[in-house]
Short mmCIF file of C-alpha atoms in Angstrom, two decimals:
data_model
loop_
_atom_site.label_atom_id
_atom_site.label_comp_id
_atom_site.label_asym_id
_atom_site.label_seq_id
_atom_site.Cartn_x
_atom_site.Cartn_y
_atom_site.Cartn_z
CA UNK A 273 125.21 80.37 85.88
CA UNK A 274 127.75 81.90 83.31
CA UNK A 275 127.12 83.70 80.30
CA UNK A 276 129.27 83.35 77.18
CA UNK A 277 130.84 86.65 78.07
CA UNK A 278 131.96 85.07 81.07
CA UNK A 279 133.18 81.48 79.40
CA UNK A 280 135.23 83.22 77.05
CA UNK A 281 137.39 84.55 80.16
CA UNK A 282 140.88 82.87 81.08
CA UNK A 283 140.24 80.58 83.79
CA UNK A 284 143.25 82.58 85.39
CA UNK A 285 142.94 82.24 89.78
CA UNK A 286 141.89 85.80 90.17
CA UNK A 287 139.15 84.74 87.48
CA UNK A 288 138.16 82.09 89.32
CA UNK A 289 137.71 83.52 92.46
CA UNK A 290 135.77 86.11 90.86
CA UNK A 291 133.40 83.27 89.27
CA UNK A 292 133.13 81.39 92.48
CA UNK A 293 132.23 84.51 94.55
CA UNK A 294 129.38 85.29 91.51
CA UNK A 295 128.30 81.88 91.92
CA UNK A 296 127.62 82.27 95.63
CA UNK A 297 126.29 85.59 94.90
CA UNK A 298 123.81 84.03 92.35
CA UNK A 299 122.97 80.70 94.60
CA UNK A 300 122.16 82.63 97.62
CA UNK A 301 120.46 85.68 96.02
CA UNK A 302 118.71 83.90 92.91
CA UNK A 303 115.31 85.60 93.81
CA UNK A 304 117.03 89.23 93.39
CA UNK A 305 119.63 88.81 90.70
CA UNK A 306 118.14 90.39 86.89
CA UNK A 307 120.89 89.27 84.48
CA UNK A 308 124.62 88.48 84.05
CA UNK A 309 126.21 89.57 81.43
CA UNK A 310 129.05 90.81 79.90
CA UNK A 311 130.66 90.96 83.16
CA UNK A 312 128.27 93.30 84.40
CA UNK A 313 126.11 92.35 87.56
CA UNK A 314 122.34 94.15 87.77
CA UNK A 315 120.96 93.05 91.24
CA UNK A 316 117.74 94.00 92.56
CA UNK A 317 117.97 94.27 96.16
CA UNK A 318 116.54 94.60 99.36
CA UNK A 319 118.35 97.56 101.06
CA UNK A 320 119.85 96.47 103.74
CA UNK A 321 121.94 93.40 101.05
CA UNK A 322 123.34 96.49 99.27
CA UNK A 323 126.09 97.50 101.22
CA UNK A 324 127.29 93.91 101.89
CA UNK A 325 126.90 92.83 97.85
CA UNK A 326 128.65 95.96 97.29
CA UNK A 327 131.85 95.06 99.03
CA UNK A 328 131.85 91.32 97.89
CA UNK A 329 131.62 92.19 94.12
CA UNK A 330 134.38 95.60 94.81
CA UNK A 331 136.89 93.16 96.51
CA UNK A 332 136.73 90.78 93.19
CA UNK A 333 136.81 93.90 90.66
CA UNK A 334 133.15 93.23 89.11
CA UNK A 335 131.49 95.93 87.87
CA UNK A 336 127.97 96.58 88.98
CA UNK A 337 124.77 98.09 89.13
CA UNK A 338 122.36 97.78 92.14
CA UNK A 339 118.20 98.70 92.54
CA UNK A 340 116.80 98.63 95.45
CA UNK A 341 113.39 96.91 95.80
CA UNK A 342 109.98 99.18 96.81
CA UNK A 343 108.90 102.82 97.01
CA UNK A 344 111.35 104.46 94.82
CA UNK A 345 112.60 101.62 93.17
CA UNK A 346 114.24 101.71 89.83
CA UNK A 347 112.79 100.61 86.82
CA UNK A 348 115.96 99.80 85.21
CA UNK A 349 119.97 100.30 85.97
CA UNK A 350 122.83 101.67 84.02
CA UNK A 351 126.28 101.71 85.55
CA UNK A 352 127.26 105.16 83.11
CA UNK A 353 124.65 106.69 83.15
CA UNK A 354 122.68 107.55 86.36
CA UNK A 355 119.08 107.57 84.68
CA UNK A 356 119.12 106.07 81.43
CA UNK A 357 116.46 103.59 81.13
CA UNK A 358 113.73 103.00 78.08
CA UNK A 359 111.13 102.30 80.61
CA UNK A 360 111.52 105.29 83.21
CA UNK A 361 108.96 107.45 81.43
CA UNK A 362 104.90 107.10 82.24
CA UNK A 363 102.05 109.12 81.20
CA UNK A 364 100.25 111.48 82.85
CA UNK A 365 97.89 113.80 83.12
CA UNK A 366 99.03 117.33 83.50
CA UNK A 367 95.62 118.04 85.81
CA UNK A 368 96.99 116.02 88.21
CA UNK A 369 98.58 116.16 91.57
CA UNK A 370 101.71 114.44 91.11
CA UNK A 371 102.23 114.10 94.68
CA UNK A 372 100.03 110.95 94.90
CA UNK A 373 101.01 109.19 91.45
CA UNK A 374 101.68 105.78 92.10
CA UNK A 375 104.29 105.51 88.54
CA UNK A 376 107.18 107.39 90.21
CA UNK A 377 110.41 106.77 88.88
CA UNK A 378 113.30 106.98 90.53
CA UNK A 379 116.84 107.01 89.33
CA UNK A 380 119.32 104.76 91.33
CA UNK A 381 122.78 106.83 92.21
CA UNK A 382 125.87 107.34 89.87
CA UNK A 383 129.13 105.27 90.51
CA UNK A 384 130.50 108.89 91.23
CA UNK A 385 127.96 109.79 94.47
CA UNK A 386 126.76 113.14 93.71
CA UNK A 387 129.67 115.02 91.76
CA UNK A 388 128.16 118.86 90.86
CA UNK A 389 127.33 118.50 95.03
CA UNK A 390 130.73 118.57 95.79
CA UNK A 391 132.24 121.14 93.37
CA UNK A 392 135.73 122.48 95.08
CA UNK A 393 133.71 126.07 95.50
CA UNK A 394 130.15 126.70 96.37
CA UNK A 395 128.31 128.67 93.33
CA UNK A 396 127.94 132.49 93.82
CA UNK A 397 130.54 132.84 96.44
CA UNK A 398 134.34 132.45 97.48
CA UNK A 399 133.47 129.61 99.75
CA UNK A 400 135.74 126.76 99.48
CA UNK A 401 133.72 123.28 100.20
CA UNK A 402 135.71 120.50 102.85
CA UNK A 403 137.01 118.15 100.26
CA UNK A 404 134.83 114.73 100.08
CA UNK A 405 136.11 111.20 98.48
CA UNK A 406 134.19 109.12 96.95
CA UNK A 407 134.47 106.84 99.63
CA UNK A 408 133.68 108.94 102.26
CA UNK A 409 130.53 109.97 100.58
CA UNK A 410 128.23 107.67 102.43
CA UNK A 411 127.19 108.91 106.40
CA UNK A 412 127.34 105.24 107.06
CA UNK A 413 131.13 105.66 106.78
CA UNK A 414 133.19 106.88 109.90
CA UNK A 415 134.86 110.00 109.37
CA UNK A 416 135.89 112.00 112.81
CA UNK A 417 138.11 113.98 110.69
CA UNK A 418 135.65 115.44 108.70
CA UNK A 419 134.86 119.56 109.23
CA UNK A 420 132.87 120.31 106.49
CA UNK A 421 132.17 124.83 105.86
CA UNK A 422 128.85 126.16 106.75
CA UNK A 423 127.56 128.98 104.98
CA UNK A 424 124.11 130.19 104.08
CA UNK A 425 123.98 132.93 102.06
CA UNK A 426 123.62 136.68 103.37
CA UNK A 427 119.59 136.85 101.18
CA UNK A 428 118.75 134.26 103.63
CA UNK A 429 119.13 136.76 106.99
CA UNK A 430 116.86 138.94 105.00
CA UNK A 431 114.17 136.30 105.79
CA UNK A 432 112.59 136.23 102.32
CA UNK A 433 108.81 135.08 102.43
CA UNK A 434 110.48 131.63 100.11
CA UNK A 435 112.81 130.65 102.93
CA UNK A 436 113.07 129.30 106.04
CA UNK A 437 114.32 130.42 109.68
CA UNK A 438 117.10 129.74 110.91
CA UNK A 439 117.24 126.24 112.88
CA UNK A 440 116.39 127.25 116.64
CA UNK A 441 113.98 130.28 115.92
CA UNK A 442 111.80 127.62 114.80
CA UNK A 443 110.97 123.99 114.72
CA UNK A 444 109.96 122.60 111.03
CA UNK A 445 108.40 119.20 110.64
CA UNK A 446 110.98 116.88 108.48
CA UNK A 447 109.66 113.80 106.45
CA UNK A 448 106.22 115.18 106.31
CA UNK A 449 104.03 117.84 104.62
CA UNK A 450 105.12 120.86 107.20
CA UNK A 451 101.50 122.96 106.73
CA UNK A 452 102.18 124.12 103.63
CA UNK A 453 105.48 123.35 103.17
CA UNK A 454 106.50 119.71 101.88
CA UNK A 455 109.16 118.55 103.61
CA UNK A 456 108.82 114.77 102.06
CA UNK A 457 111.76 113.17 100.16
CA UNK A 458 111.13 111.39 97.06
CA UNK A 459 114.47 109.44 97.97
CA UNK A 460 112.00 108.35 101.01
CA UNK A 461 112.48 109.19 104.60
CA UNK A 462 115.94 110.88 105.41
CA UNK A 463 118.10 111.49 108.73
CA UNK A 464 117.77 114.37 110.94
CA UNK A 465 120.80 114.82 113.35
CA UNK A 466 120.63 117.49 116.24
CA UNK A 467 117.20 118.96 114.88
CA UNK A 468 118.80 119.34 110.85
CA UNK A 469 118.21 117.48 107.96
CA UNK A 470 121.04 115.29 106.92
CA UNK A 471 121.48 114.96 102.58
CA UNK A 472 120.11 111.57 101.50
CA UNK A 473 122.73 111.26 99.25
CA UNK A 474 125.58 112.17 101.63
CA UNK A 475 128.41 114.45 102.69
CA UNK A 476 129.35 117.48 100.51
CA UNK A 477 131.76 119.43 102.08
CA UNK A 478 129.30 122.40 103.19
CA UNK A 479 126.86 122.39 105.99
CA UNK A 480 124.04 125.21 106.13
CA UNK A 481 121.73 125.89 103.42
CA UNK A 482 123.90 127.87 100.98
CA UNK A 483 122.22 129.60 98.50
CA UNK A 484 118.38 127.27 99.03
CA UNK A 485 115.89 128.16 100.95
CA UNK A 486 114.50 125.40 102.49
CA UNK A 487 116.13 122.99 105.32
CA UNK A 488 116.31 119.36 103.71
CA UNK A 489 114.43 118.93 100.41
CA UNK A 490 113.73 121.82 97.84
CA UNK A 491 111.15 121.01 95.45
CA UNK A 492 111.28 122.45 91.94
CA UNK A 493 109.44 121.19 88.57
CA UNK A 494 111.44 121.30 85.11
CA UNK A 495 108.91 121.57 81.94
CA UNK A 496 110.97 120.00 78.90
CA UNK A 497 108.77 121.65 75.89
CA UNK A 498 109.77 119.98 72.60
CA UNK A 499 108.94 119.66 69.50
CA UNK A 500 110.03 117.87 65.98
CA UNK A 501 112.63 120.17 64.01
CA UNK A 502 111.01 120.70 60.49
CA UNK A 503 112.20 122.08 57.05
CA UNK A 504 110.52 124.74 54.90
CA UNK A 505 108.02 122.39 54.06
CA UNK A 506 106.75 121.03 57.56
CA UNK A 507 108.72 117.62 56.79
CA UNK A 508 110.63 115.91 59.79
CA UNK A 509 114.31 116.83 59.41
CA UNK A 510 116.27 113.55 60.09
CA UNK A 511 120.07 113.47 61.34
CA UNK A 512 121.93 112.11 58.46
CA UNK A 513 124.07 109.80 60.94
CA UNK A 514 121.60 108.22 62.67
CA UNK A 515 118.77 108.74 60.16
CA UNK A 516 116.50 109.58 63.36
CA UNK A 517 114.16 112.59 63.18
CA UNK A 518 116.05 115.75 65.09
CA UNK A 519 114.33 117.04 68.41
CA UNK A 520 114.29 120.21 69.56
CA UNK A 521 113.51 121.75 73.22
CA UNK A 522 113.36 124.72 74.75
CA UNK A 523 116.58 125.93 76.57
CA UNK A 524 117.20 128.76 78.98
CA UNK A 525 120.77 130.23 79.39
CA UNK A 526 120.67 131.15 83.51
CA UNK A 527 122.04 134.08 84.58
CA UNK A 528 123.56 132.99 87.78
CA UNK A 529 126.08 130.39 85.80
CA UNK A 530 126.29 130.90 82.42
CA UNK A 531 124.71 127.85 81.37
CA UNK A 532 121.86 126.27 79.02
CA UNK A 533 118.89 124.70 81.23
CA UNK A 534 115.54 123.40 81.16
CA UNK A 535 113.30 125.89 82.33
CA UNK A 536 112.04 125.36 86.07
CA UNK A 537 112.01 126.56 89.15
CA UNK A 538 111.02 126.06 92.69
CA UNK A 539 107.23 124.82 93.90
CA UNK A 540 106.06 127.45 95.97
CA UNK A 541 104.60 126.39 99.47
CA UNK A 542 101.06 124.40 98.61
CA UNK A 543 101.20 124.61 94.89
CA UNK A 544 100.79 121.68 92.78
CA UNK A 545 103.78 120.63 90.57
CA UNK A 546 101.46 120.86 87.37
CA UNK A 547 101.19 124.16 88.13
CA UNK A 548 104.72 125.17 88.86
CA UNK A 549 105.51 123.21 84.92
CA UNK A 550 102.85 125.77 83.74
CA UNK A 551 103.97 128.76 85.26
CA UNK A 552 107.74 128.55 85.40
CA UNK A 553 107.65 127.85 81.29
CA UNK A 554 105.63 130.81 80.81
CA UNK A 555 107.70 133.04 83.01
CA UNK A 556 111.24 132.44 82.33
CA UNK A 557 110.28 131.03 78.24
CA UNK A 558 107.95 133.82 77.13
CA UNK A 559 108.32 136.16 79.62
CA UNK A 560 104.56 136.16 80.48
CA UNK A 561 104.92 138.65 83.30
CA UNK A 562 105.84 141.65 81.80
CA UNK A 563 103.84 141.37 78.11
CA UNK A 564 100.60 142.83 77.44
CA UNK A 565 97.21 141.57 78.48
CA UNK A 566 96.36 140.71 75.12
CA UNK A 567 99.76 138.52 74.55
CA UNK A 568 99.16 136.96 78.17
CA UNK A 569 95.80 135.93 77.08
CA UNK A 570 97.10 134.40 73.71
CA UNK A 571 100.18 132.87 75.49
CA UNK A 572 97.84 131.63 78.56
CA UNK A 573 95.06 130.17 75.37
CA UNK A 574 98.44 127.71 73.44
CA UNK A 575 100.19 127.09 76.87
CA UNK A 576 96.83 125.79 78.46
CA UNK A 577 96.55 123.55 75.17
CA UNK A 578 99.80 122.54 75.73
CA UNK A 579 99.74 121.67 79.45
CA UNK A 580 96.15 120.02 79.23
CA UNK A 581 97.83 117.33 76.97
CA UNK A 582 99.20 113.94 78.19
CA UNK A 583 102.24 114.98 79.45
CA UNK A 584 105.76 112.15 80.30
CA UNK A 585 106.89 111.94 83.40
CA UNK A 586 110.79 112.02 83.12
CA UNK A 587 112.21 111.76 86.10
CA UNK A 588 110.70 112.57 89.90
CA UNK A 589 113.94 112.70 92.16
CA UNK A 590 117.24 113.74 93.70
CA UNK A 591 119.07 116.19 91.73
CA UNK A 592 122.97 116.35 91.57
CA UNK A 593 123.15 120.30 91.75
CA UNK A 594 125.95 122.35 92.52
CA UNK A 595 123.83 124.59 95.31
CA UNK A 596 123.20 121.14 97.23
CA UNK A 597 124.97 121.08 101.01
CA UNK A 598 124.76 118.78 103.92
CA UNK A 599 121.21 119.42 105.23
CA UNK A 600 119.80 121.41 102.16
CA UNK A 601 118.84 119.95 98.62
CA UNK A 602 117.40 120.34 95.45
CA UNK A 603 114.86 117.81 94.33
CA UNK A 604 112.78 118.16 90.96
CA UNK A 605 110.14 116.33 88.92
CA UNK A 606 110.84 116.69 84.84
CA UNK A 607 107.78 116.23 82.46
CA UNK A 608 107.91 116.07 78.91
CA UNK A 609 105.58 117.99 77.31
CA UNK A 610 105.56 117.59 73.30
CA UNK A 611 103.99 119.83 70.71
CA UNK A 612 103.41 117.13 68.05
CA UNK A 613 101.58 119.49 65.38
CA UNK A 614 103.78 122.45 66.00
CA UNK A 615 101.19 124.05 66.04
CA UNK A 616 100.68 125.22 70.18
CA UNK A 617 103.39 127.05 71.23
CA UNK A 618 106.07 126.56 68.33
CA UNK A 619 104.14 129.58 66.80
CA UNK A 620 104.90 131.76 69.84
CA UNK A 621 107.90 133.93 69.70
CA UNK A 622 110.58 133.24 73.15
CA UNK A 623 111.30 135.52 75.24
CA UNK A 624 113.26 135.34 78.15
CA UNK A 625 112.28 136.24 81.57
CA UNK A 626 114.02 137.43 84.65
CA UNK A 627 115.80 134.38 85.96
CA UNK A 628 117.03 133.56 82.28
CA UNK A 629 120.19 135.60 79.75
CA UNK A 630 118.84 133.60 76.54
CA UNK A 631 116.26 131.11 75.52
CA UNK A 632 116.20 129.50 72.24
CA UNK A 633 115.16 126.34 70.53
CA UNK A 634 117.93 123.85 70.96
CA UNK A 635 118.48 120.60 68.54
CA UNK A 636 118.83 117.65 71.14
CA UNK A 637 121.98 115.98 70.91
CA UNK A 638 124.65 113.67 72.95
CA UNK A 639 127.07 116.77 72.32
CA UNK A 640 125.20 119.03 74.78
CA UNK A 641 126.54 120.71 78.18
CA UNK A 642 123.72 121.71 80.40
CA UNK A 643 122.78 122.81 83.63
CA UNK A 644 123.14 119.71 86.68
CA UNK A 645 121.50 116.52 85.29
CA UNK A 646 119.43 118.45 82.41
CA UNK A 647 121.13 116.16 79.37
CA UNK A 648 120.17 112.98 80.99
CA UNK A 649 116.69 114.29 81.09
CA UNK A 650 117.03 115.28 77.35
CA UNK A 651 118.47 112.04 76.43
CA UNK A 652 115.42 110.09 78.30
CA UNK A 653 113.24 112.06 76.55
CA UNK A 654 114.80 111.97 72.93
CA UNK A 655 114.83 107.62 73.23
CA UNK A 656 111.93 107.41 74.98
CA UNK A 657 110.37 109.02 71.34
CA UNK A 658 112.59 107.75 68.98
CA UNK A 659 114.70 110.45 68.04
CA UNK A 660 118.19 111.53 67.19
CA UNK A 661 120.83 111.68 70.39
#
């Protein structure tokens, strides 16, 4: 099997040996390879062939991208980007319990294992992380030398009603819904090693829970609002590069970093994610808790109209946040939800809320800088309906 990519190489020995170990790679796994091409190899795997097709195709230098095969599978790969994919976004209803869709989508890893995880210093302290390689990522990877910092911050002694205990003052129930608490993975079921929770993604330097408040997976829901960017006249404004109509979303500036964001935050304990989209907009977008009854009635009337629409599912995953440690971890689902007409909640004026500095309309563009793996969400979004990026 070669492609014309491929022919067009010198037939040089290291080329050669990298054809010949392809080959075998493509006669032995022809049931799971996708495509070859442009010397770039998509497999779709079982997991345990990962590792092994991993190391064959680092020792010859060949770029790849790997899936793995069943719950949480990807719908497509992209060895740059961690989630691009035309396909990755389904509709559904915001009514819903998302919990028990069956059209999850779920990004495969970035070439660069979880990068914000391992910043040099934890967010909102002094703490200095135990420095992580790429290749020592992986907890399938022996590494007696490793000490990584623990540190949970001080708000956590305080026992806040959103946390948990401390490990030993009580005994949580990982991989499973916890009574009210859901302690599931949507990376699937994850480690637990002497009674904690061990990151599905891997080592980042920090043990503890850090600045989140639940041992192993903390669920949150990101609402990506949008809407078409008009002129005086109500006519689509198009990009005059790429002659696609300009999208624009609305963007929080957080107060604990400085930067833009989707609005979001965590699921409380038994609360449906179409719920949390609901609420989180109108709290940290319009500032629905502290406007009068009369403006929470109006905002509650367009957001409702809003919500009750077919929403797209984005992404329903692992997040690559700064605030994630060893056996604590931020997990979100993102849903698109589009005011076509601009008529809904276009017309109603932003206002930020507590947890947000700004919040603004925002043009949607390749150029942007936000918060943990918010652009790729933006981008998803912006291709899946045709618009400028």
């Amino acid at each position: 099997m070669e492609t014309s990519a491929t022919a067009r190489c010198n037939r040089s020995p290291l080329v050669t040996s990298r054809r010949r170990a392809v080959y075998f790679l493509v006669t032995v796994s022809a049931p799971h390879v996708l495509v070859l091409r442009k010397r770039m190899v998509h497999f779709l795997l079982r997991p345990n062939w990962i590792r092994q097709i991993r190391v064959a195709l680092t020792l010859f230098g060949l770029p790849y991208a790997v899936c793995s095969a069943g719950v949480g599978s990807a719908i497509s790969c992209s060895s740059s980007h961690p989630f691009r994919t035309s396909h990755a976004i389904r509709t559904i209803s915001s009514s819903c319990c998302y919990r028990y869709m069956t059209s999850v989508c779920t990004m495969p890893p970035s070439t660069v294992p979880h990068k914000n995880s391992r910043c040099p210093e934890y967010p909102g302290s002094k703490i200095k992380r135990f420095p992580v390689p790429d290749a020592n990522v992986d907890w399938s990877q022996n590494w007696p030398q490793y000490k990584p910092v623990s540190h949970s911050d001080p708000v956590l002694a305080k026992k806040p009603a959103w946390a948990d205990p401390d490990i030993g003052s009580f005994s949580p129930h990982f991989n499973t819904v916890d009574g009210a608490v859901d302690r599931t993975s949507f990376e699937g079921k994850y480690k637990v090693e002497k009674e904690k929770p061990l990151n599905p993604r891997g080592r980042t330097g920090l043990t503890g829970r850090g600045l989140l408040g639940r041992w192993g997976p903390n669920h949150a829901a990101d609402p990506i609002v949008s809407r078409w960017k008009v002129d005086a006249k109500g006519a689509k404004i198009h990009h005059p590069v790429s002659k696609r109509p300009v999208l624009q979303f609305v963007s929080i500036k957080r107060k604990d970093c400085g930067e833009w964001a989707i609005p979001g935050g965590m699921v409380d304990a038994g609360e449906q994610v179409s719920l949390t989209l609901q609420r989180e907009f109108s709290e940290e977008a319009l500032n629905s808790l502290s406007v009068s009854p009369s403006e929470k009635a109006e905002i509650h009337k367009r957001i409702d109209k809003l919500f009750k629409s077919p929403g797209f599912q984005v992404y329903k995953g692992y997040v690559d946040d700064p605030r994630n440690t060893d056996n604590a971890w931020m997990e979100t689902v993102a849903v698109n939800f589009h005011d076509e007409s601009g008529d809904s909640v276009s017309e109603l004026p932003l206002q930020a809320g507590d947890d947000a500095g700004q919040v603004q309309w925002v043009d949607a563009d390749s150029s942007l800088a936000l918060y943990a793996n918010h652009s790729h969400f933006l981008e998803l979004v912006a291709k899946e309906r045709k618009a400028h990026w």
